[in-house]
Each structure stands twice: as C-alpha cells, then as structure tokens.
Short mmCIF file of C-alpha atoms in Angstrom, two decimals:
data_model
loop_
_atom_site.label_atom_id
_atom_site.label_comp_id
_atom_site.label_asym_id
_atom_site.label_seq_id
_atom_site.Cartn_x
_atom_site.Cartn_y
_atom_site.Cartn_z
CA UNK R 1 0.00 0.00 0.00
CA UNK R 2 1.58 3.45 -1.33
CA UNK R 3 1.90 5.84 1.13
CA UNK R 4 1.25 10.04 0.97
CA UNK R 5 2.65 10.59 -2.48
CA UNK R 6 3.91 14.73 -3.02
CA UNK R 7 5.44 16.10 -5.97
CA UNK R 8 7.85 17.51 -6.76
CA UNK R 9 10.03 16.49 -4.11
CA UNK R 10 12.01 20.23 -4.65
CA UNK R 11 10.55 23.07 -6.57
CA UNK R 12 12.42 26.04 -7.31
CA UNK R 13 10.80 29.76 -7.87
CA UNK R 14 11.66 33.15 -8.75
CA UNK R 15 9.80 35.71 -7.10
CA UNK R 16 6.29 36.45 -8.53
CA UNK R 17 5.98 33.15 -10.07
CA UNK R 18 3.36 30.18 -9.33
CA UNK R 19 3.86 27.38 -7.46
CA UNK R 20 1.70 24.05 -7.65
CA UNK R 21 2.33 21.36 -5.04
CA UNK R 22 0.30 18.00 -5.47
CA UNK R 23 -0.63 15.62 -3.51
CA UNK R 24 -2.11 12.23 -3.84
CA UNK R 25 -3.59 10.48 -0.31
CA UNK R 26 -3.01 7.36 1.08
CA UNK R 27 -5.60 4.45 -1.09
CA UNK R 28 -8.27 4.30 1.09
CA UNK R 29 -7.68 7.59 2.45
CA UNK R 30 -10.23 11.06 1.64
CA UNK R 31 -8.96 13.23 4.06
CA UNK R 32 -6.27 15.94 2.79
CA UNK R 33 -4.52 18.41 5.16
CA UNK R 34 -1.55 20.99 4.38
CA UNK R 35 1.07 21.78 6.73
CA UNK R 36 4.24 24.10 6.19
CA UNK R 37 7.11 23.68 7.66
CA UNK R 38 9.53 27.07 8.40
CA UNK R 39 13.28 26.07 9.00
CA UNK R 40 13.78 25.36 12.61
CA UNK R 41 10.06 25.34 13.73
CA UNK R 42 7.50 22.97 13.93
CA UNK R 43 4.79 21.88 11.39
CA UNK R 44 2.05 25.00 11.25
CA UNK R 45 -1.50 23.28 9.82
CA UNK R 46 -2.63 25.08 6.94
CA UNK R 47 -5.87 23.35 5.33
CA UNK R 48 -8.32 20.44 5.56
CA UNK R 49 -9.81 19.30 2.72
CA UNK R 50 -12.23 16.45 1.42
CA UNK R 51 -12.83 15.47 -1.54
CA UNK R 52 -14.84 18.48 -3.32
CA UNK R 53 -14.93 20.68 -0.25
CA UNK R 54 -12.46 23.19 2.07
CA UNK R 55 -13.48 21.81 5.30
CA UNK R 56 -11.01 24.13 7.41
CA UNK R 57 -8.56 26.92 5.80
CA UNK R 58 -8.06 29.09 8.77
CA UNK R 59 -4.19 28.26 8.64
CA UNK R 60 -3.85 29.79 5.24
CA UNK R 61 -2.28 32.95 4.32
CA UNK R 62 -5.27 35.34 3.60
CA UNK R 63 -4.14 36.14 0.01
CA UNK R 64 -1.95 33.98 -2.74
CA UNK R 65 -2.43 31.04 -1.48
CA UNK R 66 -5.40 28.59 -2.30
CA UNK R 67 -6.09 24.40 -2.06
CA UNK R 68 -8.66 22.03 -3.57
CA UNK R 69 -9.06 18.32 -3.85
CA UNK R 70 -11.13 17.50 -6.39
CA UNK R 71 -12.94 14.85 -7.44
CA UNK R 72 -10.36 13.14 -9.48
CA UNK R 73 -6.78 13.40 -9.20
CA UNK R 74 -4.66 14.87 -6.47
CA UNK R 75 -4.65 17.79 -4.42
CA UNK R 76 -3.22 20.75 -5.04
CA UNK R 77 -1.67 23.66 -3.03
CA UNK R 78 -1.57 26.62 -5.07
CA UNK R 79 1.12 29.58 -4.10
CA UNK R 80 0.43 32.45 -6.37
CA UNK R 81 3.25 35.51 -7.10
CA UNK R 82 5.61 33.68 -4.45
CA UNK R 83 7.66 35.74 -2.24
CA UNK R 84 11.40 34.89 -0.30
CA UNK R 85 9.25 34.12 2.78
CA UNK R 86 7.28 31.20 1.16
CA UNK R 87 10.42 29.08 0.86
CA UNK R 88 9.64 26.36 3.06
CA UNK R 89 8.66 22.31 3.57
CA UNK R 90 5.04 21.84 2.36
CA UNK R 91 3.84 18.48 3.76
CA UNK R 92 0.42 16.77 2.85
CA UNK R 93 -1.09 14.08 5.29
CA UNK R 94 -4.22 12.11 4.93
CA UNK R 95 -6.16 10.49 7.02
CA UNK R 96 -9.01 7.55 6.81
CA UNK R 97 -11.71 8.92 8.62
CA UNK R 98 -13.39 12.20 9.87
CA UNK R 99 -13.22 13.09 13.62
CA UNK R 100 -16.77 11.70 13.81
CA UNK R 101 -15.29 8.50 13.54
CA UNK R 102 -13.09 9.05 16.44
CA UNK R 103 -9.95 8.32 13.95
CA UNK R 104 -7.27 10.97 13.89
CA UNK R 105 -4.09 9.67 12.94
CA UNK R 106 -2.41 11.65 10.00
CA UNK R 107 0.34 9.95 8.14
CA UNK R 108 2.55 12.47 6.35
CA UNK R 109 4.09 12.47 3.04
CA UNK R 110 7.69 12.93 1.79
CA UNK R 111 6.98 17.11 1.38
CA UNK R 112 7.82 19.60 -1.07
CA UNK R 113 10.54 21.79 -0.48
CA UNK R 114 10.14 25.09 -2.11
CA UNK R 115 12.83 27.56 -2.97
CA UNK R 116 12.07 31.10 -3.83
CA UNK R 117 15.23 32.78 -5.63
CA UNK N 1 2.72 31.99 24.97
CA UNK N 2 2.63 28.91 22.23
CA UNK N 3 -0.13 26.25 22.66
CA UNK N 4 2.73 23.57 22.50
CA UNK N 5 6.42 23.99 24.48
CA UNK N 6 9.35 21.41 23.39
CA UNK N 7 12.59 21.68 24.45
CA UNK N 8 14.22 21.98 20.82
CA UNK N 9 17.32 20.22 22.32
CA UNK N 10 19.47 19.32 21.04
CA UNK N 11 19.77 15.84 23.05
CA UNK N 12 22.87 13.68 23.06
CA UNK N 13 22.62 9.97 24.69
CA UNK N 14 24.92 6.72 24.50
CA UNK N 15 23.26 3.93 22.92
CA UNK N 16 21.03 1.64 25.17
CA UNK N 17 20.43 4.74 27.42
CA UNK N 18 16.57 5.60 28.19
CA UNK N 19 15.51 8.97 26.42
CA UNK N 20 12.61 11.23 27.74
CA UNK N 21 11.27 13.44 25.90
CA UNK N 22 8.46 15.95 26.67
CA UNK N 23 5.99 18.73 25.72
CA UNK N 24 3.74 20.46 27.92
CA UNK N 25 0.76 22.55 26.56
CA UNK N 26 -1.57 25.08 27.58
CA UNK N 27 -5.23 24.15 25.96
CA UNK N 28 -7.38 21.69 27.81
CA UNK N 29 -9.47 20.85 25.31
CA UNK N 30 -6.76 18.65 23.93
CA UNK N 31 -7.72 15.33 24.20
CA UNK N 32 -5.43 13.29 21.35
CA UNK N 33 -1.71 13.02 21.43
CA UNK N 34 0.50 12.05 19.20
CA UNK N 35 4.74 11.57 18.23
CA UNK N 36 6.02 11.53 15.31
CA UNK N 37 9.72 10.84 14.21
CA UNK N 38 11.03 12.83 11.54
CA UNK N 39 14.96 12.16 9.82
CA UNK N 40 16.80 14.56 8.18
CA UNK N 41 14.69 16.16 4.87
CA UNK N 42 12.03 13.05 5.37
CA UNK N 43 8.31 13.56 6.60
CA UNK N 44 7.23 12.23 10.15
CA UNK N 45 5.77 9.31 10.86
CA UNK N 46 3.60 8.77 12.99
CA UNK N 47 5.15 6.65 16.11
CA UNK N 48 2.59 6.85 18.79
CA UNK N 49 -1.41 7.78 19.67
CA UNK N 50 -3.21 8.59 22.21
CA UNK N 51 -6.38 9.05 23.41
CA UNK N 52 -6.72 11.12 26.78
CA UNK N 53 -4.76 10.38 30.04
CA UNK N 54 -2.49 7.10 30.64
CA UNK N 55 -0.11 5.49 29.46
CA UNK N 56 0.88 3.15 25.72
CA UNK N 57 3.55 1.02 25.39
CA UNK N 58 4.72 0.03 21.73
CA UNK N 59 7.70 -2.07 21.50
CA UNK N 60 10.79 0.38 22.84
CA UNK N 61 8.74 3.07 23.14
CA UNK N 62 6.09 4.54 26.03
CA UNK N 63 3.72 7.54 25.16
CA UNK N 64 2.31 9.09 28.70
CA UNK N 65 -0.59 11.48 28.92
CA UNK N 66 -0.83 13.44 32.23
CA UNK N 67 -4.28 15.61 31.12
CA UNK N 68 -3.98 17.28 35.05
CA UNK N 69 -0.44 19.05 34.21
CA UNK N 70 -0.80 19.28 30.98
CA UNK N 71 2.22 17.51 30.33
CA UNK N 72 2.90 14.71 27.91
CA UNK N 73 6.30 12.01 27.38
CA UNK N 74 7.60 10.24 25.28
CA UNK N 75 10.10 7.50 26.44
CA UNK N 76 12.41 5.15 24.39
CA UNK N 77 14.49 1.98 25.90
CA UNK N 78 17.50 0.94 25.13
CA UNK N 79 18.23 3.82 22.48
CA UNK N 80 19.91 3.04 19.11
CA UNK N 81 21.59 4.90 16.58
CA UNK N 82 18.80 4.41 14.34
CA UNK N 83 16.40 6.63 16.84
CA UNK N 84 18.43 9.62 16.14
CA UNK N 85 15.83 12.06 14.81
CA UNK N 86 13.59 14.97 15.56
CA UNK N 87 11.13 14.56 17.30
CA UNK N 88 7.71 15.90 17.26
CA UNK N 89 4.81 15.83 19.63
CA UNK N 90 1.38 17.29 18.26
CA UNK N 91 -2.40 17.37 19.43
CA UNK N 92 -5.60 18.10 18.73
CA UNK N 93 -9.30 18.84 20.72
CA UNK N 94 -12.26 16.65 19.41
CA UNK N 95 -13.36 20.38 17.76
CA UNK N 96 -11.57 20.61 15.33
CA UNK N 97 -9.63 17.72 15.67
CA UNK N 98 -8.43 17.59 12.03
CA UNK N 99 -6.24 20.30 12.97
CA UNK N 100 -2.92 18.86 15.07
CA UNK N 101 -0.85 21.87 16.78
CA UNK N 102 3.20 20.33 16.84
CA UNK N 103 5.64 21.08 19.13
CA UNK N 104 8.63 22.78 17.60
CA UNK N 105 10.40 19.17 17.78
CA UNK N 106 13.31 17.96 19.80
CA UNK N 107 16.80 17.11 18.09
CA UNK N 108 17.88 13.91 19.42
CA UNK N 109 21.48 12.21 18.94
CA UNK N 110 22.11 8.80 19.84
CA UNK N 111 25.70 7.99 20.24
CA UNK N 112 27.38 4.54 19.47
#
C-alpha cells in the first residue's frame, strides 16, 4: 500500500511566479490536510480538505495562497506571485476517517521543499 | 505563549540509554496526542497515539498522557543509533480535531 505521495520532491521559484504542489492520499484515504514547515520550527497546519470541499482553511495565508481536492486526481496547493518568505517544507497528510469517527491519525508524506530565488 | 512547548534540544545519549522526551501545553481541550519521528529532509511518521490520560507502550517506546499538568512524554528503551531524529509531539481537541498543533520538535542524537 503506497503511502502520501507529493510532488515535486524540490521546486524552485523566482519571485512572482506560481507554485503548484500535489498531492495524492493514502488508497483508502479522503482526508487531505496541508502543513508548512519554516526552518527550525515545527509543522504549522494550513488546510483540511475532502474530496470536493475546504473543510477548514483558517491556517492559510489570507491572500496567494489557495487548495482544492477535487474529485479526481490529487490535491493541489496553489502559491500564487511567491515571495522569499514562502520558501519552506510543504507536507500533505491524509487520514481515513473524519473526527466523527473518532480516527485521527495523519500519516505524512515525503513534502515539497520550495525555494524562492 | 505557544499552545505547545518542546525543548528543541538538542539531546545527546549513548546507545542503550533511556531517552525522555516531553511537551507540555496550555489548551485543555486537547484530548489526542501524538509523536512523530522525523529524519533529516524526510516527513514524520507517525510513532505513537493517544487518546486522553495514561499510558501506551509500543515495542521500545512509552507515550504518557498526564491531562492534570498538561504535560505529555515520550520514552524510548535501550536507544539506538537508528532513533536519532527529531522529534515531534502534536495534538488536537475533538473540535476541530483535524487540525494537530506540533511542538517545535526535539533534536535527538544517539551515540554509538
């Protein structure tokens, strides 16, 4: 069983391009969340998503920066017109079941490290 | 004040020594715990879970949840140089629960 898949593994930018970070879930698996990762701080949650719906975004940056999971394919993490202070580890996680279920474990992919020049 | 204090280390041990490692945190809504283990450039993985107060033993390693102090462990026996790693504690309250708050992470060296 594959685990969190993310790609690319490194992405470089210049400053006021686009970046697109994708990631594809555990099988089995239809919970998405974001998490960024500064260097030498902790993970800072970002985004929940389900398939076809933003559950909870209040960790995003208010502008630039958008996510979506749709129906087919992966998700992706959008970072419009980046900026020096975006360059960071993105990490995707996914999960089995929603907190109704009483399941929370969140198994993390490989991240996206992202370099703005 | 953050919702999640770890000592960011770093921690040196000799092999086979027992390592403790803790966070304490200041919301009491928190009711799941978790530790993840994170190399170099890699993502965490998940290590341990927990629900509440009390204790979980997995193999070398012991996850404790004291919910009164707000304090929570992680212990490893008999250390190896393979456990060299950061890390990571996180949690989340049943609201919300989707969304886990880490601990900056805690360096940890295991000498041969």
């Amino acid at each position: 069983n594959a685990g969190v898949m993310q790609n690319p593994r490194h992405l470089v930018r210049r400053r006021g391009q686009e970046a697109r970070l994708r990631c594809s879930p555990m099988k089995g698996h239809s919970h998405v969340y974001w998490y960024r990762q500064l260097p030498e701080e902790g993970l800072k949650f970002m985004v929940y998503l389900q398939k076809e719906n933003i559950i909870d975004e209040s960790g995003m940056p208010k502008e630039r920066f958008s996510a979506e999971f749709p129906k087919e394919g992966p998700s992706i993490l959008r970072i419009q017109q980046v900026v020096r202070g975006d360059s960071a580890a993105y990490f995707c996680a996914s999960s089995p079941q929603s907190y109704r279920d009483s399941t929370y474990e969140q198994y993390f992919g490989p991240g996206t490290r992202l370099t703005v020049t | 004040q953050k919702e999640v204090e770890q000592d960011p280390g770093p921690l040196s041990v000799p092999e086979g020594a027992i390592v403790s490692l803790n966070c304490t945190y200041s919301n009491s809504a928190f009711q799941y715990f978790m530790w993840y283990r994170q190399y170099s450039r890699k993502g965490p993985e998940l290590l341990m879970y927990t629900y509440s107060s009390g204790n979980k033993e997995d193999g070398r390693f012991t996850a404790q949840v004291d919910k009164s102090s707000k304090y929570i462990s992680l212990f490893i026996r008999d250390s190896q140089p393979s456990d060299s790693a950061t890390y990571l504690c996180a949690m989340s309250a049943p609201q919300g629960a989707q969304k886990l708050v880490f601990g900056q992470g805690t360096r940890l060296t295991i000498n041969p």
